[in-house]
Short mmCIF file of C-alpha atoms in Angstrom, two decimals:
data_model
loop_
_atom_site.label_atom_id
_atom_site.label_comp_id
_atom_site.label_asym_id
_atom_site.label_seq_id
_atom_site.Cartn_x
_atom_site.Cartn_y
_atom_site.Cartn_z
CA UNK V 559 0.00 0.00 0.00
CA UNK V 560 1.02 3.77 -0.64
CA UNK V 561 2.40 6.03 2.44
CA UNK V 562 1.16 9.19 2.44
CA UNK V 563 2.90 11.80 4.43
CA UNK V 564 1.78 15.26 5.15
CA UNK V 565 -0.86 16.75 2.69
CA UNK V 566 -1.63 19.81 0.94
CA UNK V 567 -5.50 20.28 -0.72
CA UNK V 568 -4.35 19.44 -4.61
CA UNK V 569 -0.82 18.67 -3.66
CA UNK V 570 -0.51 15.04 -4.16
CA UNK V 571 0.27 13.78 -8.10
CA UNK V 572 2.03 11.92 -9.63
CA UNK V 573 5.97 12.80 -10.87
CA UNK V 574 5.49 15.74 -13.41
CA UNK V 575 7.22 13.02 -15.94
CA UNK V 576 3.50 11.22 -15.86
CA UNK V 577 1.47 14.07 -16.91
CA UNK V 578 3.98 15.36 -19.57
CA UNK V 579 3.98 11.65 -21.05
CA UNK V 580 0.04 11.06 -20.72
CA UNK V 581 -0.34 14.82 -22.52
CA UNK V 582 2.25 13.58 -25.70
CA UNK V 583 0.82 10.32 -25.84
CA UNK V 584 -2.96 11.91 -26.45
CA UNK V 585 -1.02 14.55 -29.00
CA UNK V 586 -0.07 11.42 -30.90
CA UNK V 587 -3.66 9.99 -31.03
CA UNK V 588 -5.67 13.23 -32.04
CA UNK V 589 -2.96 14.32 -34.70
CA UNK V 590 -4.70 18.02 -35.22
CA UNK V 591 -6.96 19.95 -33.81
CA UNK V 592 -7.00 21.56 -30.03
CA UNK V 593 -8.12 19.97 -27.04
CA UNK V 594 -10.12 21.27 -24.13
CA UNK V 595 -10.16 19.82 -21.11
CA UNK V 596 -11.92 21.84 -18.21
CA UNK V 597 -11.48 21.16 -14.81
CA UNK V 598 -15.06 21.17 -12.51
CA UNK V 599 -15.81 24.45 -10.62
CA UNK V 600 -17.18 24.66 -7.07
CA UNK V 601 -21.12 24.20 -7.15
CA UNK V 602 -23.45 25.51 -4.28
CA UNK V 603 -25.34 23.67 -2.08
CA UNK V 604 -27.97 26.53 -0.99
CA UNK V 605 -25.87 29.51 -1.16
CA UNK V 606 -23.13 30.63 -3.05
CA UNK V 607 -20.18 30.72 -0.65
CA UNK V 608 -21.66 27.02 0.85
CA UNK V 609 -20.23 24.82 -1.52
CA UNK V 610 -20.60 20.79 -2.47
CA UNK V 611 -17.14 19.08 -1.44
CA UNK V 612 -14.88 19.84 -4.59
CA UNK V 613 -14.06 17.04 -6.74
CA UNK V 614 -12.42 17.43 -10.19
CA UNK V 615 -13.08 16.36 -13.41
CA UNK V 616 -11.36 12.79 -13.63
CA UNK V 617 -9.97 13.84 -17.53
CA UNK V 618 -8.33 16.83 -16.24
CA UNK V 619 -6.57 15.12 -13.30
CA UNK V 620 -5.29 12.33 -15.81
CA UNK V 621 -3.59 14.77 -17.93
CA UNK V 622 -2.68 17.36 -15.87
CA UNK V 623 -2.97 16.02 -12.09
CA UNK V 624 -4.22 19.26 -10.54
CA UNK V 625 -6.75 18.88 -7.64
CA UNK V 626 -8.00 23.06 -7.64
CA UNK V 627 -11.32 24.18 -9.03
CA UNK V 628 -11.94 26.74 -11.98
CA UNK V 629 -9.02 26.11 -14.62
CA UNK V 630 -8.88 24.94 -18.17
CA UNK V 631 -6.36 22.85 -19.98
CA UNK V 632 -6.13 23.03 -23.39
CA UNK V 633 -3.50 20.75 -25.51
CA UNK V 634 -2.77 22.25 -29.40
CA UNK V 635 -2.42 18.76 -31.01
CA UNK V 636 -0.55 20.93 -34.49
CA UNK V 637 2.29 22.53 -31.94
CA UNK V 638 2.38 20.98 -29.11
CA UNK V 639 1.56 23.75 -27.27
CA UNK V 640 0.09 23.44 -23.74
CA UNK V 641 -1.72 25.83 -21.60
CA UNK V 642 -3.48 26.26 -18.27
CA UNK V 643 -6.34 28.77 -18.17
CA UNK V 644 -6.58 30.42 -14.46
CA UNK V 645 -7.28 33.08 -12.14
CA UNK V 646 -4.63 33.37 -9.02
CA UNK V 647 -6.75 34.45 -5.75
CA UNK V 648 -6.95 37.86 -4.53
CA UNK V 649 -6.38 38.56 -1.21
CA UNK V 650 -10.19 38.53 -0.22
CA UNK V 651 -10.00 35.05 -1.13
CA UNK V 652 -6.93 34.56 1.10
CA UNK V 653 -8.42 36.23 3.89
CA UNK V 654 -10.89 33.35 4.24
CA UNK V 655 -8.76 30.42 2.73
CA UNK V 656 -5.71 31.49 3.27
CA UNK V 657 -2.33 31.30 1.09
CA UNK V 658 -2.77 29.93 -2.27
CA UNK V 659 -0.33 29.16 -4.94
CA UNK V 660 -0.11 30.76 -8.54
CA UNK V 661 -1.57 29.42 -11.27
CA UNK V 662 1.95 29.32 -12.71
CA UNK V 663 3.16 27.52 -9.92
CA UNK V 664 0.29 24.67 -10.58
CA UNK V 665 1.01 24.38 -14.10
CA UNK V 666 5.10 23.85 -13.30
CA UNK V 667 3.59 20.75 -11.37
CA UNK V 668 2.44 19.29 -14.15
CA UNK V 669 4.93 19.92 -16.85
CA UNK V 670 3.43 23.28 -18.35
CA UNK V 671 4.84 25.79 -19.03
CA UNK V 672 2.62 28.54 -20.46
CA UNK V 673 -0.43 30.16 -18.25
CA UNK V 674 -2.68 32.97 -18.79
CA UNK V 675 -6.11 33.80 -17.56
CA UNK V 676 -9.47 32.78 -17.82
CA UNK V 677 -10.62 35.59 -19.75
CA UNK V 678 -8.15 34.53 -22.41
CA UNK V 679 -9.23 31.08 -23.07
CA UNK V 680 -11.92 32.39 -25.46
CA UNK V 681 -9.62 34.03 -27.35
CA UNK V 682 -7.41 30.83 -28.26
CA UNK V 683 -10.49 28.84 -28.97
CA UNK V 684 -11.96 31.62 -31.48
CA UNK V 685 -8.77 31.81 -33.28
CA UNK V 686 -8.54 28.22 -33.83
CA UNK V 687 -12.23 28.05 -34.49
CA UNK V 688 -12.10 31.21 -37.62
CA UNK V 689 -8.87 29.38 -38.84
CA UNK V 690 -11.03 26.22 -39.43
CA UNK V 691 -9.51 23.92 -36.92
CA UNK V 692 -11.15 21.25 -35.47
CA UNK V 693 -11.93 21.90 -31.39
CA UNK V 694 -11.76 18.73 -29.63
CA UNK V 695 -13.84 18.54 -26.12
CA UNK V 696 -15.52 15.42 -24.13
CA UNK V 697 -19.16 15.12 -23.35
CA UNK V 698 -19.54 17.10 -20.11
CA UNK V 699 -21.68 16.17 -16.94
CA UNK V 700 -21.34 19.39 -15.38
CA UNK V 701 -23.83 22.50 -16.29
CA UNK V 702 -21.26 24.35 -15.41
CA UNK V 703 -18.84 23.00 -18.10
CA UNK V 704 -21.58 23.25 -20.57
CA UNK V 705 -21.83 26.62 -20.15
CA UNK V 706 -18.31 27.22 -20.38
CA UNK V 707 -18.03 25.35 -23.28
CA UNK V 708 -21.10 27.23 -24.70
CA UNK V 709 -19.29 30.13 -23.97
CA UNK V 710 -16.11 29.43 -25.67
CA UNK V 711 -17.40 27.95 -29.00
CA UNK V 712 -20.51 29.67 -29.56
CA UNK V 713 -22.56 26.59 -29.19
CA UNK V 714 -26.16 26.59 -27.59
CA UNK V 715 -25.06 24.76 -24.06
CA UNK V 716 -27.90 22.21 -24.62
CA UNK V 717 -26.09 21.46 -28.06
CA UNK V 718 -22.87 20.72 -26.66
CA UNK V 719 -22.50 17.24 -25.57
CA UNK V 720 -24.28 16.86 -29.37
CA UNK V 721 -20.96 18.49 -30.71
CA UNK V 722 -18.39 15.93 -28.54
CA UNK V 723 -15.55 14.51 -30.09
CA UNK V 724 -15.51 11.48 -31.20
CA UNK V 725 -12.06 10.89 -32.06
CA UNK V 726 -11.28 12.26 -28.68
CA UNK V 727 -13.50 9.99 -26.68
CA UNK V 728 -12.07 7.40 -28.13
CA UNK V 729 -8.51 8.21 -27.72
CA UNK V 730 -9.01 9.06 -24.13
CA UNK V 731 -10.52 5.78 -23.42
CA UNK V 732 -7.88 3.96 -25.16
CA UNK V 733 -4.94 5.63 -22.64
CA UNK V 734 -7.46 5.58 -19.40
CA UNK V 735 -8.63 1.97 -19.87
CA UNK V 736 -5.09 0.05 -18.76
CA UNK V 737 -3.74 1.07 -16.14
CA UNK V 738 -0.43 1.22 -15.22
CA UNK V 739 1.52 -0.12 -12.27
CA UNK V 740 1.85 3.51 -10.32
CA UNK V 741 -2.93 3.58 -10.92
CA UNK V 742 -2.71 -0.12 -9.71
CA UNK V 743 -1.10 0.96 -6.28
CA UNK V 744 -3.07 3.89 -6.16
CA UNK V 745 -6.31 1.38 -6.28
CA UNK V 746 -4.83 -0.68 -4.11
CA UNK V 747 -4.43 2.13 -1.73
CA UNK V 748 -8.16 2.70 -2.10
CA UNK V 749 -8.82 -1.06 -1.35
CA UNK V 750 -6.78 -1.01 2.03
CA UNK V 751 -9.26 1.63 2.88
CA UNK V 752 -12.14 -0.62 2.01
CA UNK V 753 -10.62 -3.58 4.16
CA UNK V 754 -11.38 -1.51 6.75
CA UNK V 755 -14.72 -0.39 6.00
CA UNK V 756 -15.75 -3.53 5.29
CA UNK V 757 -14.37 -5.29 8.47
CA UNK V 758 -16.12 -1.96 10.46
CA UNK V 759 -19.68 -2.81 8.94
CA UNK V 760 -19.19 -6.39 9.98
CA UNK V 761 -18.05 -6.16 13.41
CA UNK V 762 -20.77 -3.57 13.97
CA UNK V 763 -23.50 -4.64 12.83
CA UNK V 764 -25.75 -6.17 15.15
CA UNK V 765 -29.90 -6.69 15.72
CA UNK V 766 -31.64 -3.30 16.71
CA UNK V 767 -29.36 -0.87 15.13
CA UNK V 768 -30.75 1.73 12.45
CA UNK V 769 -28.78 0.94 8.66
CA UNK V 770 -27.20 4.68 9.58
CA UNK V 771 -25.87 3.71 12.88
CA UNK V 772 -23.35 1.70 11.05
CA UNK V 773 -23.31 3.57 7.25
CA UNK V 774 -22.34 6.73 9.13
CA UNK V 775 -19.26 5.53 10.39
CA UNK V 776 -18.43 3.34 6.88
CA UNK V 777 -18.29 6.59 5.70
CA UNK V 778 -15.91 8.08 8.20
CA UNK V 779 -13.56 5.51 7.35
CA UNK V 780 -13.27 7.16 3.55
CA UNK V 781 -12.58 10.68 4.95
CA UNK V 782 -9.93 9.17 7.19
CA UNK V 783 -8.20 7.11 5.30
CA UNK V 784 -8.62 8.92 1.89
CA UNK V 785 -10.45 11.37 -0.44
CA UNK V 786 -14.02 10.46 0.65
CA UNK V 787 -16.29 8.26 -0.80
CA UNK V 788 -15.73 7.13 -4.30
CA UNK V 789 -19.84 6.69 -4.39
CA UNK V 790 -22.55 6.71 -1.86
CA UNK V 791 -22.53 3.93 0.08
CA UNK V 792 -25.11 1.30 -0.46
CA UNK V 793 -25.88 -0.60 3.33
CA UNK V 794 -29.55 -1.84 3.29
CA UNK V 795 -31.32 -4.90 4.27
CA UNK V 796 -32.88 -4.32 1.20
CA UNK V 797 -30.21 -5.54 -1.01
CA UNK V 798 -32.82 -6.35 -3.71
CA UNK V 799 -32.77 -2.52 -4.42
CA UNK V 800 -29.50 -2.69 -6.05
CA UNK V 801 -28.90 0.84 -5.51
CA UNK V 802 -29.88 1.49 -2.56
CA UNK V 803 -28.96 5.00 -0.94
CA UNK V 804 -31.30 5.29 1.91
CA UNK V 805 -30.41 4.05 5.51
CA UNK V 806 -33.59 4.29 7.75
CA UNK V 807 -34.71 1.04 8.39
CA UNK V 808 -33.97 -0.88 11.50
CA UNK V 809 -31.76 -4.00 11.10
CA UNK V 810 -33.34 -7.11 12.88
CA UNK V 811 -31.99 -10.01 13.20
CA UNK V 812 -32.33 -12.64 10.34
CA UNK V 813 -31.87 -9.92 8.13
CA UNK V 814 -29.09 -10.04 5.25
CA UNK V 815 -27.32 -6.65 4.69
CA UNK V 816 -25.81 -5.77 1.69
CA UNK V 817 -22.74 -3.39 1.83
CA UNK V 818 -21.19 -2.01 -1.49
CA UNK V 819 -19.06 0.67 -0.63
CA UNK V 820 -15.90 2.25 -1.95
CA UNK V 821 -13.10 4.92 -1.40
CA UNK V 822 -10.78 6.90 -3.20
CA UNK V 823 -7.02 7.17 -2.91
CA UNK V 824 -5.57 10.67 -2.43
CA UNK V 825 -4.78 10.88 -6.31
CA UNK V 826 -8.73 10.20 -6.66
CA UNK V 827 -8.61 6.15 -7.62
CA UNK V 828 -11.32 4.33 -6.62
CA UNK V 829 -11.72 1.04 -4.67
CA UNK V 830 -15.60 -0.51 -4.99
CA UNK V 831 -16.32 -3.79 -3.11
CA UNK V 832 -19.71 -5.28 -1.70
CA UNK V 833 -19.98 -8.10 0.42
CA UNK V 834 -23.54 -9.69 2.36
CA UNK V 835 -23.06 -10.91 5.60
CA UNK V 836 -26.34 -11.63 8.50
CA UNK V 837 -27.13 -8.79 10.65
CA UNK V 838 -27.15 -11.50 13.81
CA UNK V 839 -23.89 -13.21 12.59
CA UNK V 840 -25.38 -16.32 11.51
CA UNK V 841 -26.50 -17.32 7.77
CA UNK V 842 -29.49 -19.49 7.89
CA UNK V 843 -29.84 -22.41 5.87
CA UNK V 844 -31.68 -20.61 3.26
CA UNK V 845 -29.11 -17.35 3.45
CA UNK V 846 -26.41 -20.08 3.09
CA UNK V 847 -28.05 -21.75 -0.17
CA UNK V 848 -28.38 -18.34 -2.03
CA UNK V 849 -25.03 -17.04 -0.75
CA UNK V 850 -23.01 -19.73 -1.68
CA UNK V 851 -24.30 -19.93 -5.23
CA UNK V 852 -23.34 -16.11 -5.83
CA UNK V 853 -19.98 -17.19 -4.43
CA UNK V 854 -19.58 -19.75 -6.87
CA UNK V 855 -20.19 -17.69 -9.81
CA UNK V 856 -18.38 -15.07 -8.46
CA UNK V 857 -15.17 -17.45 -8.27
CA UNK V 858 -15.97 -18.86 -11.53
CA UNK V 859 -15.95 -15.82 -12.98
CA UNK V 860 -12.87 -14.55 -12.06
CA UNK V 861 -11.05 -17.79 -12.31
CA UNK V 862 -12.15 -17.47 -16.11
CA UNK V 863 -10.51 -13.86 -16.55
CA UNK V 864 -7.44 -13.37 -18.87
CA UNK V 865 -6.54 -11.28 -21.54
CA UNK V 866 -7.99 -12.54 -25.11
CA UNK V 867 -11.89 -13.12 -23.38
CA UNK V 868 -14.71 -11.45 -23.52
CA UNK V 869 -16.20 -10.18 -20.54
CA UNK V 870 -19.77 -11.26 -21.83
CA UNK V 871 -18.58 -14.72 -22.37
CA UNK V 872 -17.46 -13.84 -17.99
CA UNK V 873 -20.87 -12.25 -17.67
CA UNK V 874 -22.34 -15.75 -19.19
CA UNK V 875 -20.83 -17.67 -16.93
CA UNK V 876 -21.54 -16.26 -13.67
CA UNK V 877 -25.05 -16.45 -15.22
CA UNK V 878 -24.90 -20.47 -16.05
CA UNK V 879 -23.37 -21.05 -12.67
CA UNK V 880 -26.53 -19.13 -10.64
CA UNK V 881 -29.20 -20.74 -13.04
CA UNK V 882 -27.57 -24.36 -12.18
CA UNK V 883 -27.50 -23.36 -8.60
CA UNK V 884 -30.89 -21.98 -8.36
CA UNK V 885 -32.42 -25.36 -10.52
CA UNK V 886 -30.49 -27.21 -7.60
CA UNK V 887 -32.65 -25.92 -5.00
CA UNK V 888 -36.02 -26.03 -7.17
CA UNK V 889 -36.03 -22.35 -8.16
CA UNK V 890 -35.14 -22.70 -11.80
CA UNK V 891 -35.76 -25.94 -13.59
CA UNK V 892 -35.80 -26.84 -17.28
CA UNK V 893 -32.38 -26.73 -19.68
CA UNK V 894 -30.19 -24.63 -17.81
CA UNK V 895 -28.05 -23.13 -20.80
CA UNK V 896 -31.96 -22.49 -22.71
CA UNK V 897 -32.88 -20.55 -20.06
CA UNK V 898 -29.57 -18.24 -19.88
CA UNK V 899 -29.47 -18.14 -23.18
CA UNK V 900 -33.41 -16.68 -23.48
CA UNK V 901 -32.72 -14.30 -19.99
CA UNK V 902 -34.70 -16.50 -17.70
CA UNK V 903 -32.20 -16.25 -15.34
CA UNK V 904 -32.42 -12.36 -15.64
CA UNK V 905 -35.33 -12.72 -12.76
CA UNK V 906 -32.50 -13.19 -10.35
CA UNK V 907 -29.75 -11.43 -12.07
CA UNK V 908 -30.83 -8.95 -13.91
CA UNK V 909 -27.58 -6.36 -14.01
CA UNK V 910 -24.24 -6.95 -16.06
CA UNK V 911 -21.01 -8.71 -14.01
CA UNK V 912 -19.31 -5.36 -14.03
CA UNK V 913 -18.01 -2.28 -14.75
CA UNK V 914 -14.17 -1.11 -15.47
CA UNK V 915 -12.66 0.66 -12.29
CA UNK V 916 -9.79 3.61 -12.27
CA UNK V 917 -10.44 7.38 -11.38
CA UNK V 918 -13.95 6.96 -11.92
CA UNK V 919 -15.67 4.05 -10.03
CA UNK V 920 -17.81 3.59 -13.18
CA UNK V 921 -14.46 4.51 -15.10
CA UNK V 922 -15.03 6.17 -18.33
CA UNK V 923 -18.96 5.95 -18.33
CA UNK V 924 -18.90 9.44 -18.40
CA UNK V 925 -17.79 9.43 -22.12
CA UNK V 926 -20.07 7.06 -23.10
CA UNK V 927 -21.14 3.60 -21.82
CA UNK V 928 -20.98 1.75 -25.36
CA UNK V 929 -17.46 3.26 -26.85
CA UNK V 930 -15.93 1.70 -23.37
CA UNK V 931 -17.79 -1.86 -23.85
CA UNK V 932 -18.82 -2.22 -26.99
CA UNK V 933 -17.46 -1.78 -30.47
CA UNK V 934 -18.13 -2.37 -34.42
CA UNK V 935 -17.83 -6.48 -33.69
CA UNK V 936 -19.76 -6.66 -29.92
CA UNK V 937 -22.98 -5.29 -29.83
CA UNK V 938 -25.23 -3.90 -26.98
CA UNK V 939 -27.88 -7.09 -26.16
CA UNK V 940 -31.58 -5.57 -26.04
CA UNK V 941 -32.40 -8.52 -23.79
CA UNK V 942 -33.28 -7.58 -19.93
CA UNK V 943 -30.28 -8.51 -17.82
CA UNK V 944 -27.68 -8.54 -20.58
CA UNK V 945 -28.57 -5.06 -21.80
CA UNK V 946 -27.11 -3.61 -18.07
CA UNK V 947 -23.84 -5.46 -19.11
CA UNK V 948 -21.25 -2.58 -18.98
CA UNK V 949 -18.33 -3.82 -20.86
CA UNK V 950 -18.78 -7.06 -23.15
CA UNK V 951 -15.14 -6.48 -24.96
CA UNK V 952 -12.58 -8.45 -25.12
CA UNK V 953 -10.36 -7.85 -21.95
CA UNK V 954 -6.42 -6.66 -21.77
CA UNK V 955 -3.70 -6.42 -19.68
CA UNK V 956 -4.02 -3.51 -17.54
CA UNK V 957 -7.54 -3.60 -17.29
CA UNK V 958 -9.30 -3.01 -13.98
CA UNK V 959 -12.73 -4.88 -13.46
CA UNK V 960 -15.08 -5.44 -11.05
CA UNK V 961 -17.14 -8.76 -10.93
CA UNK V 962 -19.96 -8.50 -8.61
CA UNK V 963 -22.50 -11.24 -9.56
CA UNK V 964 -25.98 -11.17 -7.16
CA UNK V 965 -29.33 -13.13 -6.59
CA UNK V 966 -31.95 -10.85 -5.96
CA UNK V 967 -35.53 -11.21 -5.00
CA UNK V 968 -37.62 -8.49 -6.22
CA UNK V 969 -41.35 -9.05 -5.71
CA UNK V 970 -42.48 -6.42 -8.18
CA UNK V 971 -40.35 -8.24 -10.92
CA UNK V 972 -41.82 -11.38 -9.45
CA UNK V 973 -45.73 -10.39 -9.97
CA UNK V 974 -45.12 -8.78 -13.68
CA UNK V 975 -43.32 -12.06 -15.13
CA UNK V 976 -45.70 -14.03 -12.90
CA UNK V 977 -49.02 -12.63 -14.59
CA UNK V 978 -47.16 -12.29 -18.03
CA UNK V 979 -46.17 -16.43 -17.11
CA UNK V 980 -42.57 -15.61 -18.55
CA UNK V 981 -40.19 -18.34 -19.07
CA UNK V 982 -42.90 -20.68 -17.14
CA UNK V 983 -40.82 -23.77 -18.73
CA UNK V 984 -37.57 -22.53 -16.44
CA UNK V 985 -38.78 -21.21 -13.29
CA UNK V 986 -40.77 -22.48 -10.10
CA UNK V 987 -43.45 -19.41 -9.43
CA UNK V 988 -44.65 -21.31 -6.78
CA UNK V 989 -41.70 -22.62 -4.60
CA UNK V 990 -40.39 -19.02 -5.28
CA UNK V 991 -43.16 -17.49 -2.83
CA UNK V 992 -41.41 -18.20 0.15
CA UNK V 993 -38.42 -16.07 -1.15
CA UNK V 994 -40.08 -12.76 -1.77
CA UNK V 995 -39.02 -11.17 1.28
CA UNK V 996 -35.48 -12.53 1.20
CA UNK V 997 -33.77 -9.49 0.43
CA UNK V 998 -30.38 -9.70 -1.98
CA UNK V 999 -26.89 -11.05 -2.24
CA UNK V 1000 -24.28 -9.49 -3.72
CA UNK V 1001 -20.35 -10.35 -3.62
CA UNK V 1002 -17.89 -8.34 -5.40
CA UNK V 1003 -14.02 -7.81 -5.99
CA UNK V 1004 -11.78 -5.52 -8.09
CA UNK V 1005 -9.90 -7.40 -10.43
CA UNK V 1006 -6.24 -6.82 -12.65
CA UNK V 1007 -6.18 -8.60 -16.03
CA UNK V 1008 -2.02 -9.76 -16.04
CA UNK V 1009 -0.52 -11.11 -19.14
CA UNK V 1010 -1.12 -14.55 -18.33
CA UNK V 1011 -4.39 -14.35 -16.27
CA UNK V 1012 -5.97 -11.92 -13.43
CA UNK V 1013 -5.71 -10.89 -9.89
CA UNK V 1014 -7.79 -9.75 -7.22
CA UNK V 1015 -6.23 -6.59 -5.85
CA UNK V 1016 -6.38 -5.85 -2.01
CA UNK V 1017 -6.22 -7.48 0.96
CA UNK V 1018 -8.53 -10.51 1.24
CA UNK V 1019 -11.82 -9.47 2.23
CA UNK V 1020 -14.17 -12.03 4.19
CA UNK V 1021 -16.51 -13.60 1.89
CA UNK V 1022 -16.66 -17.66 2.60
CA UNK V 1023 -19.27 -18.22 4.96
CA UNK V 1024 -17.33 -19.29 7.78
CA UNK V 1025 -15.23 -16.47 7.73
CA UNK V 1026 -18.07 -14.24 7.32
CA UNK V 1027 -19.25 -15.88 10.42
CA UNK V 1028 -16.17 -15.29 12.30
CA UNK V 1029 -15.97 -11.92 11.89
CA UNK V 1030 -19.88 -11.00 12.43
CA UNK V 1031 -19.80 -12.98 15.85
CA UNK V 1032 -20.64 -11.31 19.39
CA UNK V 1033 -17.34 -12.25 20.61
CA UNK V 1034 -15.48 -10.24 18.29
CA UNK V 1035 -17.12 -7.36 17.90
CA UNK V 1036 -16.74 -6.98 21.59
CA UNK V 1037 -13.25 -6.99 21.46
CA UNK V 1038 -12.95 -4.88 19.26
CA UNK V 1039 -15.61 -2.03 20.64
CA UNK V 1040 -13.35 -2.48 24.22
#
């Protein structure tokens, strides 16, 4: 795992080297043209001086590695020219934040040389655009970048993302996908963090407590340890909601509690992992049936992973290995690869195995889910399930992955395939009444395609059943509260 010393707000990066080679590597790729790349500006909560907790645009700190609101990169693919757009603070800013470095001073950080002002940025951009050069940016999430962008190119704001470019979407993704050894520590870092959030919710968790008795200090952990969250934690007894981000109800015991939870690293890499585990310590026979078969997939899965596979043909298996379990205990019955080949399965599992993992914890989403999983050969499936699959392509070295298969029991999707009798040949609507209030089960790991295979990064988290068990017991958790 990474030491980190002493820190400064948007004073941890990488060596300057990093940046400067990321930046000549995307030069390469675009060819012509000039590249914006806006960094994320402060946005109010209620008021304007009561900000959101700043976190930058994940684009900008890969090429440039500066953690400070309100600047502008742009890259001039023709000259190699680079140039951070900036304001310094005034000293009515440093009377309330204190001292602040120079935009100049930020840029030197990360290998650039040439500053100048905000107010300047529109003229660079409006020279290249009456010259008839092409002006590279990515699809923005932020209003706020919208309108800057709107601002700069003379494009209605609610036109923008329509104008995005393609070329540079694609070229991004290509450098951000695989990761290299210094982003693998730096998620690894981010998984230590987990370890401990994950062993916290465990040993704390216990009949009687409210889902935010517990969530609240999961969080904690994060700010501790790290950069924060690296998205809101999901800790319900209601795992069937797979995105659960509500914490009111009151843990009892026979209750399953799903926690999917993540952090980030102080360079901003995430960590997402999700384990289930019995809010009184002890799996039931039942909880032990259902758990055990998301386990298996979720090892077959991963045991499956190496570079030259598709993830789909990953996805598929995890789904073969949860029909055949499910058929075993008279939930599913009927051909086994019929049904997962027609979705029948989809009832229980109905999201994709994963989703790539780096700065983002959805990594690259933000540019577009199907240029990151999909491509001219592997098309999106319109089938329910196995349209939620969020990368199908083949994987790489250097990819990061998570594989988080789940069982869930969701009565509303129960009633509508029910009435509709949907794949009535392949699953037991009867026998599967005494499951609708079962709740969910979800297991999941970050995982490093190699050049030979993969590995799970991190520390081993619990996840068999006896040493789920183990850690969930009285005894423990009292040792650890004293």
């Amino acid at each position: 795992m990474l030491s980190y010393k002493k820190l400064k707000f948007g004073a941890i990066m990488f060596d300057v080297k990093t940046y400067i080679r990321r930046r000549e590597i995307l030069k390469k790729k675009i060819k012509s043209g000039i590249i914006i790349l806006p960094g994320n500006e402060e946005i109010p909560m209620n008021y304007p001086a009561n900000t959101y907790r700043f976190r930058q645009d994940s684009s900008f700190l890969y090429y440039f590695g500066l953690d400070v609101p309100n600047l502008i990169g742009m890259i001039d693919a023709d000259s190699g020219e680079e140039i951070i757009f900036g304001n310094d603070f005034e000293l009515d800013d440093i009377i309330w934040m204190g001292p602040q470095p120079t935009v100049k001073s930020l840029a030197a950080k990360s290998g650039v040389k040439k500053t100048f002002t905000l107010s300047k940025t529109k003229d660079f951009v409006s020279a290249a655009i009456l010259a008839g050069r092409k002006v590279h940016f990515l699809p923005q999430y932020h209003s706020r970048n919208q309108m800057t962008l709107a601002d700069l190119t003379g494009i209605m704001p609610k036109c923008i993302n329509e104008h995005k470019s393609v070329e540079l979407i694609k070229a991004v993704i290509e450098q951000r996908l695989i990761k290299s050894s210094e982003e693998v520590k730096e998620i690894e870092y981010a998984l230590g963090i987990s370890m401990q959030m994950h062993m916290y919710a465990m040993l704390m968790t216990s009949p009687g407590l409210f889902e935010r008795e517990v969530a609240g200090g999961v969080d904690g952990i994060t700010y501790a340890m790290g950069m924060g969250n690296s998205f809101p934690t999901i800790f319900s007894v209601h795992g069937e909601t797979l995105h659960n981000h509500h914490y009111d109800n009151l843990m009892k015991s026979g209750d399953l509690v799903v926690n999917d939870s993540g952090a980030e690293s102080f360079n901003h890499y995430a960590s997402d992992i999700t384990r289930t585990f019995p809010v009184n310590g002890k799996f039931t026979q039942k909880q032990k049936e259902i758990y055990s078969i998301v386990l298996d997939a979720q090892l077959k899965a991963i045991q499956k992973m190496k570079p030259g596979i598709n993830f789909k043909d990953v996805h598929m298996t995890a789904a073969k290995v949860i029909a055949s379990g499910l058929k075993d205990i008279g939930l599913m019955k009927g051909n086994i690869d019929d049904a997962v080949r027609q979705g029948a399965h989809a009832l229980f599992f109905s999201h994709g195995l994963g989703h790539n993992l780096g700065l983002d914890v959805h990594d690259l989403e933000g540019l577009g889910e199907d240029y990151i999983g999909y491509d001219e050969k592997i098309h999106r499936s319109n089938q329910f399930g196995l349209a939620y699959l969020r990368y199908s392509k083949e994987l790489k070295p250097g990819i990061v992955i998570t594989v988080e298969p789940g069982i869930y029991f969701i009565p509303q999707l129960i009633d509508l395939w029910k009435s509709e009798n949907k794949f009535k040949e392949f699953i037991n609507y009867n026998k599967l009444e005494s499951y609708r209030t079962f709740g969910g089960v979800r297991i999941e790991d970050d995982v490093l395609i190699t050049r030979t295979g993969s590995r799970v990064l991190g520390n081993p988290i619990p996840k068999e059943i006896d040493e789920v068990e183990y850690v969930c017991n009285e005894e423990l958790r009292e040792q650890y509260t004293t």
